[in-house]
mmCIF file of C-alpha atoms in Angstrom:
data_model
loop_
_atom_site.group_PDB
_atom_site.id
_atom_site.type_symbol
_atom_site.label_atom_id
_atom_site.label_comp_id
_atom_site.label_asym_id
_atom_site.label_seq_id
_atom_site.Cartn_x
_atom_site.Cartn_y
_atom_site.Cartn_z
ATOM 1 C CA GLY A 1 -191.357 190.091 -15.532
ATOM 2 C CA VAL A 2 -192.261 193.743 -15.376
ATOM 3 C CA ILE A 3 -194.033 194.848 -12.224
ATOM 4 C CA LEU A 4 -196.959 197.201 -12.856
ATOM 5 C CA LEU A 5 -195.441 200.295 -11.267
ATOM 6 C CA SER A 6 -198.758 201.872 -10.315
ATOM 7 C CA LEU A 7 -199.696 198.770 -8.269
ATOM 8 C CA ILE A 8 -196.678 199.049 -5.976
ATOM 9 C CA ALA A 9 -197.584 200.502 -2.588
ATOM 10 C CA LEU A 10 -195.272 202.808 -0.653
ATOM 11 C CA PRO A 11 -194.122 201.064 2.534
ATOM 12 C CA ASN A 12 -194.738 202.696 5.926
ATOM 13 C CA ARG A 13 -191.232 201.950 7.163
ATOM 14 C CA ARG A 14 -187.692 201.399 5.944
ATOM 15 C CA SER A 15 -185.251 198.886 7.358
ATOM 16 C CA ASP A 16 -181.555 199.491 7.858
ATOM 17 C CA PHE A 17 -180.229 197.492 4.898
ATOM 18 C CA TYR A 18 -179.235 197.882 1.260
ATOM 19 C CA PHE A 19 -180.606 195.571 -1.435
ATOM 20 C CA THR A 20 -179.792 194.354 -4.908
ATOM 21 C CA VAL A 21 -181.416 191.726 -7.119
ATOM 22 C CA SER A 22 -179.853 190.332 -10.264
ATOM 23 C CA ARG A 23 -178.800 187.310 -12.218
ATOM 24 C CA LEU A 24 -175.347 186.679 -10.798
ATOM 25 C CA VAL A 25 -173.418 187.084 -14.060
ATOM 26 C CA PRO A 26 -170.143 189.016 -14.576
ATOM 27 C CA TYR A 27 -171.469 192.143 -16.343
ATOM 28 C CA LYS A 28 -173.937 192.844 -13.498
ATOM 29 C CA LYS A 29 -170.896 193.527 -11.242
ATOM 30 C CA ILE A 30 -172.548 192.176 -8.079
ATOM 31 C CA ASP A 31 -169.052 191.116 -6.944
ATOM 32 C CA LEU A 32 -168.039 194.810 -6.804
ATOM 33 C CA ILE A 33 -171.085 195.631 -4.672
ATOM 34 C CA ALA A 34 -170.148 192.749 -2.330
ATOM 35 C CA GLU A 35 -166.515 193.979 -2.202
ATOM 36 C CA ALA A 36 -167.701 197.473 -1.238
ATOM 37 C CA PHE A 37 -169.907 196.151 1.577
ATOM 38 C CA ALA A 38 -167.168 193.772 2.777
ATOM 39 C CA LYS A 39 -165.206 196.956 3.613
ATOM 40 C CA MET A 40 -168.232 198.446 5.461
ATOM 41 C CA PRO A 41 -169.059 195.821 8.108
ATOM 42 C CA ASP A 42 -171.549 198.159 9.820
ATOM 43 C CA LYS A 43 -173.806 198.200 6.721
ATOM 44 C CA GLN A 44 -176.111 195.289 5.840
ATOM 45 C CA LEU A 45 -176.478 194.138 2.217
ATOM 46 C CA TYR A 46 -179.029 191.624 0.935
ATOM 47 C CA ILE A 47 -178.391 190.091 -2.493
ATOM 48 C CA ALA A 48 -181.193 188.218 -4.275
ATOM 49 C CA GLY A 49 -180.431 186.117 -7.326
ATOM 50 C CA ILE A 50 -178.683 183.060 -8.665
ATOM 51 C CA GLY A 51 -176.134 182.499 -11.396
ATOM 52 C CA PRO A 52 -172.565 181.474 -12.225
ATOM 53 C CA GLU A 53 -171.019 184.191 -9.997
ATOM 54 C CA TYR A 54 -172.740 182.882 -6.826
ATOM 55 C CA LYS A 55 -169.644 181.036 -5.486
ATOM 56 C CA LYS A 56 -167.356 184.011 -6.158
ATOM 57 C CA ILE A 57 -169.745 186.397 -4.358
ATOM 58 C CA LYS A 58 -170.198 183.948 -1.453
ATOM 59 C CA TYR A 59 -166.384 183.862 -1.110
ATOM 60 C CA ILE A 60 -166.213 187.711 -0.983
ATOM 61 C CA ALA A 61 -169.161 187.956 1.437
ATOM 62 C CA THR A 62 -168.539 189.005 5.021
ATOM 63 C CA PRO A 63 -171.123 188.432 7.828
ATOM 64 C CA ASN A 64 -172.973 191.683 6.913
ATOM 65 C CA ILE A 65 -173.675 190.397 3.375
ATOM 66 C CA HIS A 66 -176.648 188.061 3.030
ATOM 67 C CA LEU A 67 -177.073 185.938 -0.107
ATOM 68 C CA LEU A 68 -180.764 185.141 -0.452
ATOM 69 C CA GLY A 69 -180.568 183.034 -3.618
ATOM 70 C CA TYR A 70 -183.666 182.896 -5.792
ATOM 71 C CA LEU A 71 -186.673 184.782 -4.394
ATOM 72 C CA PRO A 72 -190.256 184.845 -5.674
ATOM 73 C CA ILE A 73 -191.356 188.245 -7.029
ATOM 74 C CA ASP A 74 -193.434 189.191 -3.962
ATOM 75 C CA GLU A 75 -190.381 188.636 -1.725
ATOM 76 C CA VAL A 76 -188.213 190.708 -4.098
ATOM 77 C CA LYS A 77 -190.795 193.517 -3.877
ATOM 78 C CA ARG A 78 -190.820 193.306 -0.071
ATOM 79 C CA TYR A 79 -187.020 193.593 0.200
ATOM 80 C CA MET A 80 -187.006 196.321 -2.455
ATOM 81 C CA SER A 81 -189.624 198.386 -0.657
ATOM 82 C CA GLU A 82 -188.078 198.031 2.805
ATOM 83 C CA ALA A 83 -184.463 198.734 1.798
ATOM 84 C CA LYS A 84 -182.892 202.102 2.543
ATOM 85 C CA ALA A 85 -181.467 201.977 -1.015
ATOM 86 C CA PHE A 86 -181.210 199.716 -4.065
ATOM 87 C CA VAL A 87 -177.649 199.239 -5.395
ATOM 88 C CA PHE A 88 -177.080 198.813 -9.145
ATOM 89 C CA ALA A 89 -173.614 198.499 -10.728
ATOM 90 C CA ALA A 90 -174.315 197.277 -14.283
ATOM 91 C CA ASP A 91 -173.971 199.259 -17.510
ATOM 92 C CA GLU A 92 -177.254 198.464 -19.264
ATOM 93 C CA ASP A 93 -179.439 200.119 -21.903
ATOM 94 C CA PHE A 94 -182.494 199.858 -19.672
ATOM 95 C CA GLY A 95 -182.461 198.143 -16.290
ATOM 96 C CA ILE A 96 -186.011 197.596 -15.044
ATOM 97 C CA ALA A 97 -184.995 196.780 -11.429
ATOM 98 C CA PRO A 98 -183.870 200.369 -10.610
ATOM 99 C CA VAL A 99 -187.205 201.694 -11.943
ATOM 100 C CA GLU A 100 -189.116 199.133 -9.852
ATOM 101 C CA ALA A 101 -187.088 200.092 -6.766
ATOM 102 C CA GLN A 102 -187.950 203.772 -7.281
ATOM 103 C CA ALA A 103 -191.619 202.838 -7.715
ATOM 104 C CA THR A 104 -191.513 201.578 -4.100
ATOM 105 C CA GLY A 105 -190.010 204.927 -3.055
ATOM 106 C CA THR A 106 -186.559 203.363 -2.623
ATOM 107 C CA PRO A 107 -183.663 205.506 -3.903
ATOM 108 C CA VAL A 108 -181.031 203.916 -6.163
ATOM 109 C CA ILE A 109 -177.246 204.020 -5.796
ATOM 110 C CA CYS A 110 -176.044 203.350 -9.328
ATOM 111 C CA TYR A 111 -173.271 203.357 -11.920
ATOM 112 C CA ALA A 112 -173.731 206.521 -13.992
ATOM 113 C CA LYS A 113 -173.683 204.968 -17.454
ATOM 114 C CA GLY A 114 -176.221 203.709 -19.974
ATOM 115 C CA GLY A 115 -179.975 203.802 -19.427
ATOM 116 C CA ILE A 116 -179.646 204.625 -15.729
ATOM 117 C CA LEU A 117 -178.942 208.245 -16.709
ATOM 118 C CA GLU A 118 -182.523 208.349 -18.053
ATOM 119 C CA THR A 119 -184.191 206.427 -15.228
ATOM 120 C CA VAL A 120 -182.489 207.726 -12.051
ATOM 121 C CA THR A 121 -182.293 211.465 -11.355
ATOM 122 C CA GLU A 122 -179.147 212.246 -9.385
ATOM 123 C CA ASN A 123 -179.766 213.629 -5.877
ATOM 124 C CA VAL A 124 -183.555 213.359 -6.448
ATOM 125 C CA SER A 125 -184.142 209.609 -6.775
ATOM 126 C CA GLY A 126 -180.634 208.341 -6.217
ATOM 127 C CA VAL A 127 -176.865 208.772 -6.074
ATOM 128 C CA TYR A 128 -174.471 208.093 -8.960
ATOM 129 C CA PHE A 129 -171.000 206.570 -8.876
ATOM 130 C CA TYR A 130 -168.702 207.047 -11.845
ATOM 131 C CA GLU A 131 -166.402 204.010 -11.912
ATOM 132 C CA GLN A 132 -167.236 200.329 -11.713
ATOM 133 C CA THR A 133 -165.050 199.854 -8.626
ATOM 134 C CA ALA A 134 -165.721 198.901 -5.003
ATOM 135 C CA GLU A 135 -164.149 202.230 -3.908
ATOM 136 C CA SER A 136 -166.490 204.238 -6.116
ATOM 137 C CA ILE A 137 -169.506 202.332 -4.727
ATOM 138 C CA THR A 138 -168.280 202.903 -1.143
ATOM 139 C CA LYS A 139 -167.975 206.668 -1.747
ATOM 140 C CA ALA A 140 -171.491 206.792 -3.223
ATOM 141 C CA ILE A 141 -172.903 204.969 -0.181
ATOM 142 C CA GLU A 142 -171.078 207.363 2.163
ATOM 143 C CA LYS A 143 -172.582 210.297 0.219
ATOM 144 C CA PHE A 144 -176.028 208.639 0.279
ATOM 145 C CA GLU A 145 -175.824 208.285 4.071
ATOM 146 C CA THR A 146 -175.531 212.084 4.424
ATOM 147 C CA MET A 147 -178.645 212.732 2.293
ATOM 148 C CA SER A 148 -182.369 212.232 2.660
ATOM 149 C CA PHE A 149 -184.806 211.215 -0.053
ATOM 150 C CA ALA A 150 -188.584 211.692 -0.074
ATOM 151 C CA PRO A 151 -190.186 208.354 -1.026
ATOM 152 C CA ARG A 152 -193.048 210.093 -2.902
ATOM 153 C CA ILE A 153 -190.578 212.066 -5.055
ATOM 154 C CA VAL A 154 -188.486 208.952 -5.721
ATOM 155 C CA ARG A 155 -191.678 207.132 -6.766
ATOM 156 C CA LYS A 156 -192.782 210.041 -8.969
ATOM 157 C CA ASN A 157 -189.502 209.711 -10.888
ATOM 158 C CA ALA A 158 -190.290 206.040 -11.657
ATOM 159 C CA MET A 159 -193.818 206.803 -12.819
ATOM 160 C CA LYS A 160 -192.398 208.412 -15.964
ATOM 161 C CA PHE A 161 -191.830 204.791 -17.023
ATOM 162 C CA SER A 162 -195.214 203.307 -16.065
ATOM 163 C CA SER A 163 -197.287 201.547 -18.733
ATOM 164 C CA ASP A 164 -199.980 204.250 -18.410
ATOM 165 C CA LYS A 165 -197.423 206.956 -19.091
ATOM 166 C CA PHE A 166 -196.053 204.937 -22.017
ATOM 167 C CA ARG A 167 -199.546 204.587 -23.537
ATOM 168 C CA GLU A 168 -200.176 208.316 -23.019
ATOM 169 C CA ASN A 169 -196.847 209.249 -24.668
ATOM 170 C CA ILE A 170 -197.306 206.862 -27.600
ATOM 171 C CA SER A 171 -200.828 208.139 -28.347
ATOM 172 C CA THR A 172 -199.590 211.760 -28.216
ATOM 173 C CA PHE A 173 -196.784 210.779 -30.601
ATOM 174 C CA ILE A 174 -199.221 209.038 -33.006
ATOM 175 C CA LYS A 175 -201.556 212.087 -32.987
ATOM 176 C CA GLU A 176 -198.639 214.396 -33.774
ATOM 177 C CA VAL A 177 -197.496 212.166 -36.618
ATOM 178 C CA MET A 178 -201.056 211.944 -38.021
ATOM 179 C CA GLU A 179 -201.485 215.738 -37.848
ATOM 180 C CA LYS A 180 -198.261 216.272 -39.798
ATOM 181 C CA ASN A 181 -199.420 214.043 -42.663
#
């Protein structure tokens, strides 16, 4: 379900871990995220979700990778808002999870293809990687670690997609159409 973006509070503190939540299916590429973190044992990754790729990801997972399985929405929000970054490797038309992460002030490290180009602003609300490979993800995380992101600015980026903003944009659009006729 869609979280009402305006109801998400900014957390007072961040923890030292990365987070992703997804159905564990091949096109989501969670295995690549796990592979990247398996090569970075000093960085903690929490993965929420269930699906047919669970066993494969569990096999890849090193001690710094924590598979949480299914989590209720309030737990997902807690992890999302405390993470230092949300990692997203899928090529999707519109992924809601990266927008929800930004609404908590959490920057997104993401594959630069599809809808993400509209929802994550590079170097403002996140860091892009350009290939769906573990190496590309690793490089993006290394770049991310050298940067700092202002939670309020990250959140502001997500608010472009809030239901209030949508209603405002659609009514402006309808007025313009009516005036033309």
